[in-house]
Amino acid sequence: MNTCVTYLAVLFLFITIGACAQTDTNTISLNGRWNIIFDDTNEGIEKQWYLNEVFSTLNSKTIEVPSCWEETEKNYEGVGFYTREVNIPASWEGKIVEIEFDAVNYYSEVWVNEQVLGFHEGGYTPFSFRIDKLLKYGEENTIMVRVVSPIILTDKRIDGMGRQEVPMWRGAIAGGIWQGVKLSAKGHTYLADVFIEPRIASDEVVLNMCINNADAYASNKQVKIRIEDSDGIVVSEHSEAIEALPGKNEISRILKIDHVNYWSTDDPYLYKAIVHIEGEKTNEDTWSHKFGMREFSVENDVFTLNGKPIYLKAAFFEGLYPVKLAYPDSREMAIKEILLAKEAGFNMIRPWRKPAPPMWLDLCDSLGVLTVGSLVTECMLRPISTPRLSHMVENELRETILNNRNRTCIVQWELFNEINRPILAQMLNSMSVLARELDPSRMILDESGGWGEGANIYLPNERIPKKFNDIHHYSGSQVCEAEFDGYLATAKTEEEKKALGLTGVKSYGKHVVPGMMTYLSEVGYGSTPDLTANNKIFEEKGNSIVAPTLYHKELNEGYIAALDKTGFDKIYPNVRDLYLEEQKIHGMANKRMLEATRLNTTVKGYCVHALVGGDWVIGAGLLDLWRNPKTLVYDLTKAANQPQIAPIRILPRNVYADKGMQLQVFGVNESTDEKVQVEVKVLDDNQKVVWSEDLNVSFLSGISTFIDSHLDTKSLSGSYSVEVKISDEAGKLITENEQAFDVFNQSQLKLPDVQIAVLDPEGSLKAFLGAKGLKYVEFSQSLNSDIPVLVGKVNKKNKAFTDKVLEVKDFVKKGGYAVFLETTGNRVPGFDRVLDEVSTEALPLNAEMLAKWATRGGWAAKTHIVTEHPVFNELPTNMIMHGVYENVHPVEAMSKQEGTYIAGMIGYDHFPNHDDMLRHYNGPGEVWWAADVLEANIGKGQMLMSTLRIIDFLDKDPVAEKLLYNMMNYAGSKYK
C-alpha cells in the first residue's frame, strides 16, 4: 500500500471491505444479546443456577456479548452467569461442533443443555470446547457460561482467587465475555492447528499442520494447500493423500512462491494460505489465514526487516477505549489510531500487557505496522506473588503465542516487563526456551527494561540469546543540557564518552553493558488532554458509568479547583488554556528526548510512551482517549520521528553575554547520502537575523555534524532562536528545526544594593556573594529586623544548623523577612502520595516535600507555573516553566503548603493508595498542588520559601543569578 494514501481514503477502503464480509454456513455467531445474573455473593454453583429451571426463576438482565461488565454494572467484579439459546441446524448432525470463545476474563466454566463441558483459565486468549454430543439438532439449545472476573478493587475471594492475584490489565477490570463467541461445524478429520513460517531467504513458506482425526479408526483424506496473492490468483499449491490415524497427525509442507512480494511497513503485501481436508465425497474442513513474507531480526547490531536496516520508532499502547474499554469502540476507531501512528512516523506499536484482539491485529497486518506481542502478565508487582504465579505466567505465554503466531505484524514476543521478583527472574530462561519451542520464527525479548538481569534477545531460529540493552527512562519536562548529555552517554564505553566530551556523565538504564546494542523501549513525557472537549464527547457518546467518563470529569474539576486554590486561575481563567500549554511542553520534551536519542549511534531505536492516553497513564498519550491528536504533542513528536532531522544544541542554553556560546547543528539521515543546502540563522525577538551561515554539503547517511562553532554574544541581549532549514538541490525543503536561547548581559545581572544577612554553614552561597563583591553580615539573634536574611543549603541532619534555622523563624515572627533558597522538609511517604494541606506553622523545616518523580513527572504532566512577581523580574512569567528555567526547575516542591503561591505546580496522583501497591484501574488519583516559590506570613514577618535550584547553578546559569538578585531586591524592598 502506498504510504501517501490519505487517512480518509484508507478508512473508507477498510470500512467497505468490512461491510462486504460473507457469511459462512459452517459457523453461527453467538454475539449479541445474552441473559446474565451477577452473582455477587458467589452462591450460584451451590444453588445450581446452571440448571435452566433454576436460572429462569431468577431476576436476570440482558447484556451485549462482547462487552465488559463495567459497561453494565459500575466497577463490578466477581461472578456472572450468562445464558442464551441457539437453534442448531439439523444439517450439522454427525459433524464435530465446537463453541469458540475469543476471550473471556478471567475464569470460565461452560454448560450446554445443562451438561458440563469444562473450564478455562486466562482472560485474554481464545479457547474452545467440543459440544456435538450434547446438542439437540434442529432445536433450541441452551448455553450457560459462569465467569469469575479478576478481583482488583475489592477484597472478595472466589474459587481460590483473591485480590490482584491473577493476570490483569490496568486499563479496566474487563470482566466477562469481552470478545466474540461462535459455533463452528466441521468433519471428523479436521485442522486442529496450522502454523505458517515464512522463509524469505528461499522465498518459501512452511505450513506446519496438526490434523486431528476424532474417530477411533484411520481414514484416508486429501490435503489440499494453495497460496493466493492479493488478487486471489494462486501462486503456489500442493495436494496429497494422507492416512489420518486417530488423534493428532503432524505434517509440515514447504511451498515455493515465485516473484515474491515481501511485506513491509511501506508495502504490507499479504498472501492467503488456504488448506482443505477432503474426504471421498465432502469437504471435512477448511482453514485460511492471511500472511506476509517478512523476517524481523538483528544483523551487525542493527534491527533489520527483510535484511534491510530499520531504525525502530515504536509507540507504547495501552489499548484502552472510551466506551468499550478493552475492545475498540469501532473498527473505524481502531483504523484511525493505527493510521495516526503511522502518520506520526512510527513503524511499530508496542501493545502493553494485553494481547491485542483479532480485529486490531488484522488491521496492523493490512496497514503495515510492526507489532510487539506481549502477555497480560505485568510482572512488576502484579499479579501478587502466590503459589499459582508461575503456572499463570506459563499459561499466558503458551496461549498467547499459540494464538497469535500467524500474525505478520507481530515480529517479536516480549515475555516480561521490569521484573523485580526472584521467582520471575528465575523463569526468564525457561520461558524464553518455551517461547522458542512454540515459535521458532520470531525474535524474542525476555524482559523489557532489563530490571532482572539485563535484557536478552533471541534471534529467529536461535536458542542461544544475544545480550542486549533494553532501557526505560523518563526525563520529565526539562530536557536540559545534563539530561540531553545523559542520552548521548547511554551505553557508551568510557573511551567513547571521553571522545564525545562526556566524561563523568551518567548514562541511563539498569544492568546496561557499555558498547552493546541498545534500545530505549520507554521514553517520553505527559500532558493533560483537552478535558473540556473530551467531556463534551463523553456526554454525547460515552457511557456514564464507566471509569473513563468519570475520571475525565473528576480530573477536569480537580484542575479547576487547584487553579483556584493556588491563584493560578488568574493566568488560566479558562482551564483549557492550561491543557494546551501543557501539551506544548510535552511536545517540546518528547522532541528533545528523541533528538538526543537519535544522536547516539549505539541506540538503534526507541518506544515513545504513549500513543493513546487513559487510566493511570492518561497524560502520556499523543492522542486523547477519543483518538484526537493532542496539538503540539503529536506534531512535535512527529517532527522528531522523520527519517531526516537536524537536531540543534546551544551550549549553554542560557548565555552570559561576555562568555559566548557554542552552536551545534547535526544531521540524522536514515536515507542515502544526498547533496543539500543547510541554512542556519540566529534571529532576535523581532525576527531580525543577527548571524547566519549557508552550507552546500552532503547530508550523509547516519549522523553528521554541520556546524560546531563558538559564537561571540557580547553585543547580544534578550531572547533569540536558531533556525535551521535543509533543502535538496532542487530547493525542496527536507527538514527544518528551531531552538530558543537567551543571552544575559551585565545590565540584566546588576548587583543588588541591599543590606543582607546570611546563614550558610555549607558555604557555597557565601562564596558566590564574596566573589561578586556583595557584602553581607552573618545572621545572629541580635540582627535588626529590617535586615533580610538569606538562608543557603539546609541540612536537617546538622542539629546546630537547624537550631539556627529556628532562630531565623523567631527573627521572622518578630517582624523580620527571610529567604530560604533551598527549602527542606519531610519527604511525602509512598510513591507520590499527597497529605492534607500543610499549615505555615510547619515552615521552614517541616513542609511536606514531593520528590523528583512527583515534581518533574515521568509520563504524567507535572506542571510548574510562574506568576508575574518581582522574584521573576525580567524573566518570562504567567506560563509553565520551560526554556530559561530548564536548569533551575525544581526537583522538589512543597505539597499543599499554605501561603501565597508565587510559583508552584499542579499535578495528580499516579497511583492512589500506592503505599500498599493497590494499583489503580479506574483512573488516576486526585489533583493536587504544591509550591515552588511561596511567601508565608509567620507572626509579624514573612518567609520566602523556594525549591528552585538556584544555589546549584550560581556562576553556571545566569537565570540562577538573576533569581537570587531578584529575591534579594524583593526582600530589601520590604523595608523601604
Coordinates of N, CA, C and O in Angstrom, one line a residue, residues 475-526:
S475 N 12.5 11.5 31.4 CA 13.2 12.7 31.7 C 12.4 13.7 32.5 O 12.9 14.5 33.2
G476 N 11.1 13.6 32.3 CA 10.2 14.7 32.8 C 10.2 15.8 31.8 O 10.6 15.6 30.6
S477 N 9.8 17.0 32.2 CA 9.5 18.0 31.2 C 10.8 18.8 30.8 O 10.8 19.4 29.7
Q478 N 11.9 18.7 31.6 CA 13.0 19.6 31.3 C 14.2 18.7 30.8 O 14.9 18.1 31.5
V479 N 14.3 18.7 29.5 CA 15.5 18.0 28.9 C 16.6 19.0 28.7 O 16.9 19.6 27.7
C480 N 17.2 19.3 29.9 CA 18.2 20.3 30.0 C 19.5 19.7 29.4 O 19.6 18.6 29.0
E481 N 20.6 20.5 29.5 CA 21.9 20.1 29.0 C 22.4 18.8 29.6 O 22.8 17.9 28.9
A482 N 22.3 18.7 30.9 CA 22.7 17.5 31.6 C 21.9 16.3 31.2 O 22.4 15.2 31.0
E483 N 20.6 16.5 31.1 CA 19.7 15.4 30.7 C 19.9 14.9 29.2 O 20.0 13.7 28.9
F484 N 20.1 15.9 28.3 CA 20.5 15.6 26.9 C 21.8 14.8 26.9 O 21.9 13.8 26.1
D485 N 22.8 15.3 27.6 CA 24.1 14.6 27.7 C 23.9 13.1 28.1 O 24.6 12.2 27.7
G486 N 23.0 12.9 29.0 CA 22.7 11.5 29.5 C 22.3 10.6 28.4 O 22.7 9.4 28.4
Y487 N 21.5 11.1 27.5 CA 21.1 10.3 26.3 C 22.3 10.0 25.5 O 22.5 8.9 24.9
L488 N 23.1 11.0 25.2 CA 24.3 10.8 24.4 C 25.3 9.8 25.0 O 26.0 9.1 24.3
A489 N 25.3 9.8 26.3 CA 26.3 8.9 27.0 C 25.7 7.5 27.3 O 26.5 6.6 27.6
T490 N 24.5 7.3 27.1 CA 23.8 6.0 27.4 C 24.5 4.9 26.6 O 24.6 4.9 25.3
A491 N 24.9 3.8 27.3 CA 25.5 2.6 26.8 C 26.9 2.9 26.1 O 27.4 2.0 25.4
K492 N 27.5 4.0 26.3 CA 28.8 4.3 25.8 C 29.9 3.8 26.7 O 29.7 3.8 27.9
T493 N 31.0 3.4 26.2 CA 32.1 3.0 27.0 C 32.8 4.3 27.5 O 32.5 5.4 27.0
E494 N 33.7 4.1 28.4 CA 34.4 5.3 29.0 C 35.2 5.9 27.9 O 35.4 7.2 27.8
E495 N 35.8 5.1 27.0 CA 36.6 5.7 25.9 C 35.7 6.5 25.0 O 36.1 7.6 24.5
E496 N 34.5 6.0 24.7 CA 33.6 6.7 23.8 C 33.1 8.0 24.4 O 33.0 9.0 23.8
K497 N 32.9 7.9 25.7 CA 32.4 9.1 26.4 C 33.5 10.2 26.4 O 33.3 11.4 26.1
K498 N 34.8 9.8 26.6 CA 35.9 10.7 26.5 C 36.0 11.4 25.2 O 36.2 12.6 25.1
A499 N 35.8 10.6 24.1 CA 35.9 11.1 22.8 C 34.8 12.1 22.5 O 35.0 13.0 21.7
L500 N 33.6 11.9 23.1 CA 32.5 12.7 22.9 C 32.4 13.9 23.9 O 31.5 14.7 23.8
G501 N 33.4 14.0 24.7 CA 33.4 15.1 25.7 C 32.4 14.9 26.8 O 31.9 15.8 27.4
L502 N 32.1 13.6 27.1 CA 31.1 13.3 28.1 C 31.6 12.5 29.3 O 30.9 11.8 30.0
T503 N 32.9 12.7 29.6 CA 33.5 12.0 30.7 C 32.8 12.4 32.0 O 32.5 13.6 32.3
G504 N 32.4 11.4 32.8 CA 31.7 11.6 34.0 C 30.2 11.7 33.9 O 29.5 11.8 34.9
V505 N 29.7 11.7 32.7 CA 28.2 11.9 32.5 C 27.6 10.5 32.8 O 28.0 9.5 32.2
K506 N 26.6 10.5 33.6 CA 25.9 9.3 33.9 C 24.9 8.9 32.8 O 24.1 9.7 32.4
S507 N 24.9 7.6 32.4 CA 24.0 7.2 31.4 C 22.8 6.6 32.0 O 22.7 6.5 33.2
Y508 N 21.8 6.2 31.2 CA 20.5 5.7 31.7 C 20.4 4.2 31.6 O 21.1 3.5 30.9
G509 N 19.5 3.7 32.4 CA 19.1 2.2 32.3 C 19.7 1.4 33.4 O 20.6 1.9 34.2
K510 N 19.2 0.2 33.6 CA 19.6 -0.8 34.6 C 20.3 -1.9 33.9 O 19.9 -2.4 32.9
H511 N 21.4 -2.4 34.6 CA 22.2 -3.5 34.1 C 22.7 -3.3 32.6 O 22.7 -4.2 31.8
V512 N 23.0 -2.1 32.3 CA 23.5 -1.7 31.0 C 24.9 -2.1 30.8 O 25.8 -1.8 31.7
V513 N 25.2 -2.7 29.7 CA 26.6 -3.1 29.3 C 27.1 -2.1 28.3 O 26.6 -2.0 27.2
P514 N 28.1 -1.3 28.6 CA 28.6 -0.2 27.7 C 29.1 -0.9 26.4 O 29.7 -1.9 26.4
G515 N 28.8 -0.2 25.3 CA 29.2 -0.6 24.0 C 28.3 -1.6 23.3 O 28.5 -2.0 22.2
M516 N 27.2 -2.1 24.0 CA 26.3 -3.1 23.5 C 25.1 -2.4 22.8 O 24.7 -1.4 23.2
M517 N 24.6 -3.1 21.8 CA 23.4 -2.6 21.1 C 22.3 -2.3 22.1 O 22.0 -3.1 23.0
T518 N 21.7 -1.2 21.9 CA 20.8 -0.6 22.9 C 19.4 -0.2 22.2 O 19.4 0.3 21.1
Y519 N 18.4 -0.3 23.0 CA 17.0 0.1 22.6 C 16.4 0.8 23.8 O 16.3 0.2 24.9
L520 N 15.8 2.0 23.6 CA 15.1 2.7 24.6 C 13.6 2.3 24.5 O 12.9 3.0 23.7
S521 N 13.2 1.3 25.2 CA 11.8 0.8 25.0 C 10.8 1.6 25.7 O 9.6 1.3 25.6
E522 N 11.2 2.6 26.6 CA 10.2 3.5 27.1 C 10.9 4.9 27.3 O 11.9 5.0 28.0
V523 N 10.3 5.9 26.7 CA 10.8 7.2 26.8 C 9.6 8.2 26.5 O 8.8 7.9 25.7
G524 N 9.6 9.3 27.1 CA 8.5 10.3 26.8 C 8.1 11.1 28.1 O 8.7 10.9 29.1
Y525 N 7.2 11.9 27.9 CA 6.7 12.8 29.0 C 5.1 12.7 29.0 O 4.6 11.7 28.5
G526 N 4.4 13.7 29.5 CA 3.0 13.6 29.6 C 2.4 15.0 29.6 O 3.0 16.0 29.9

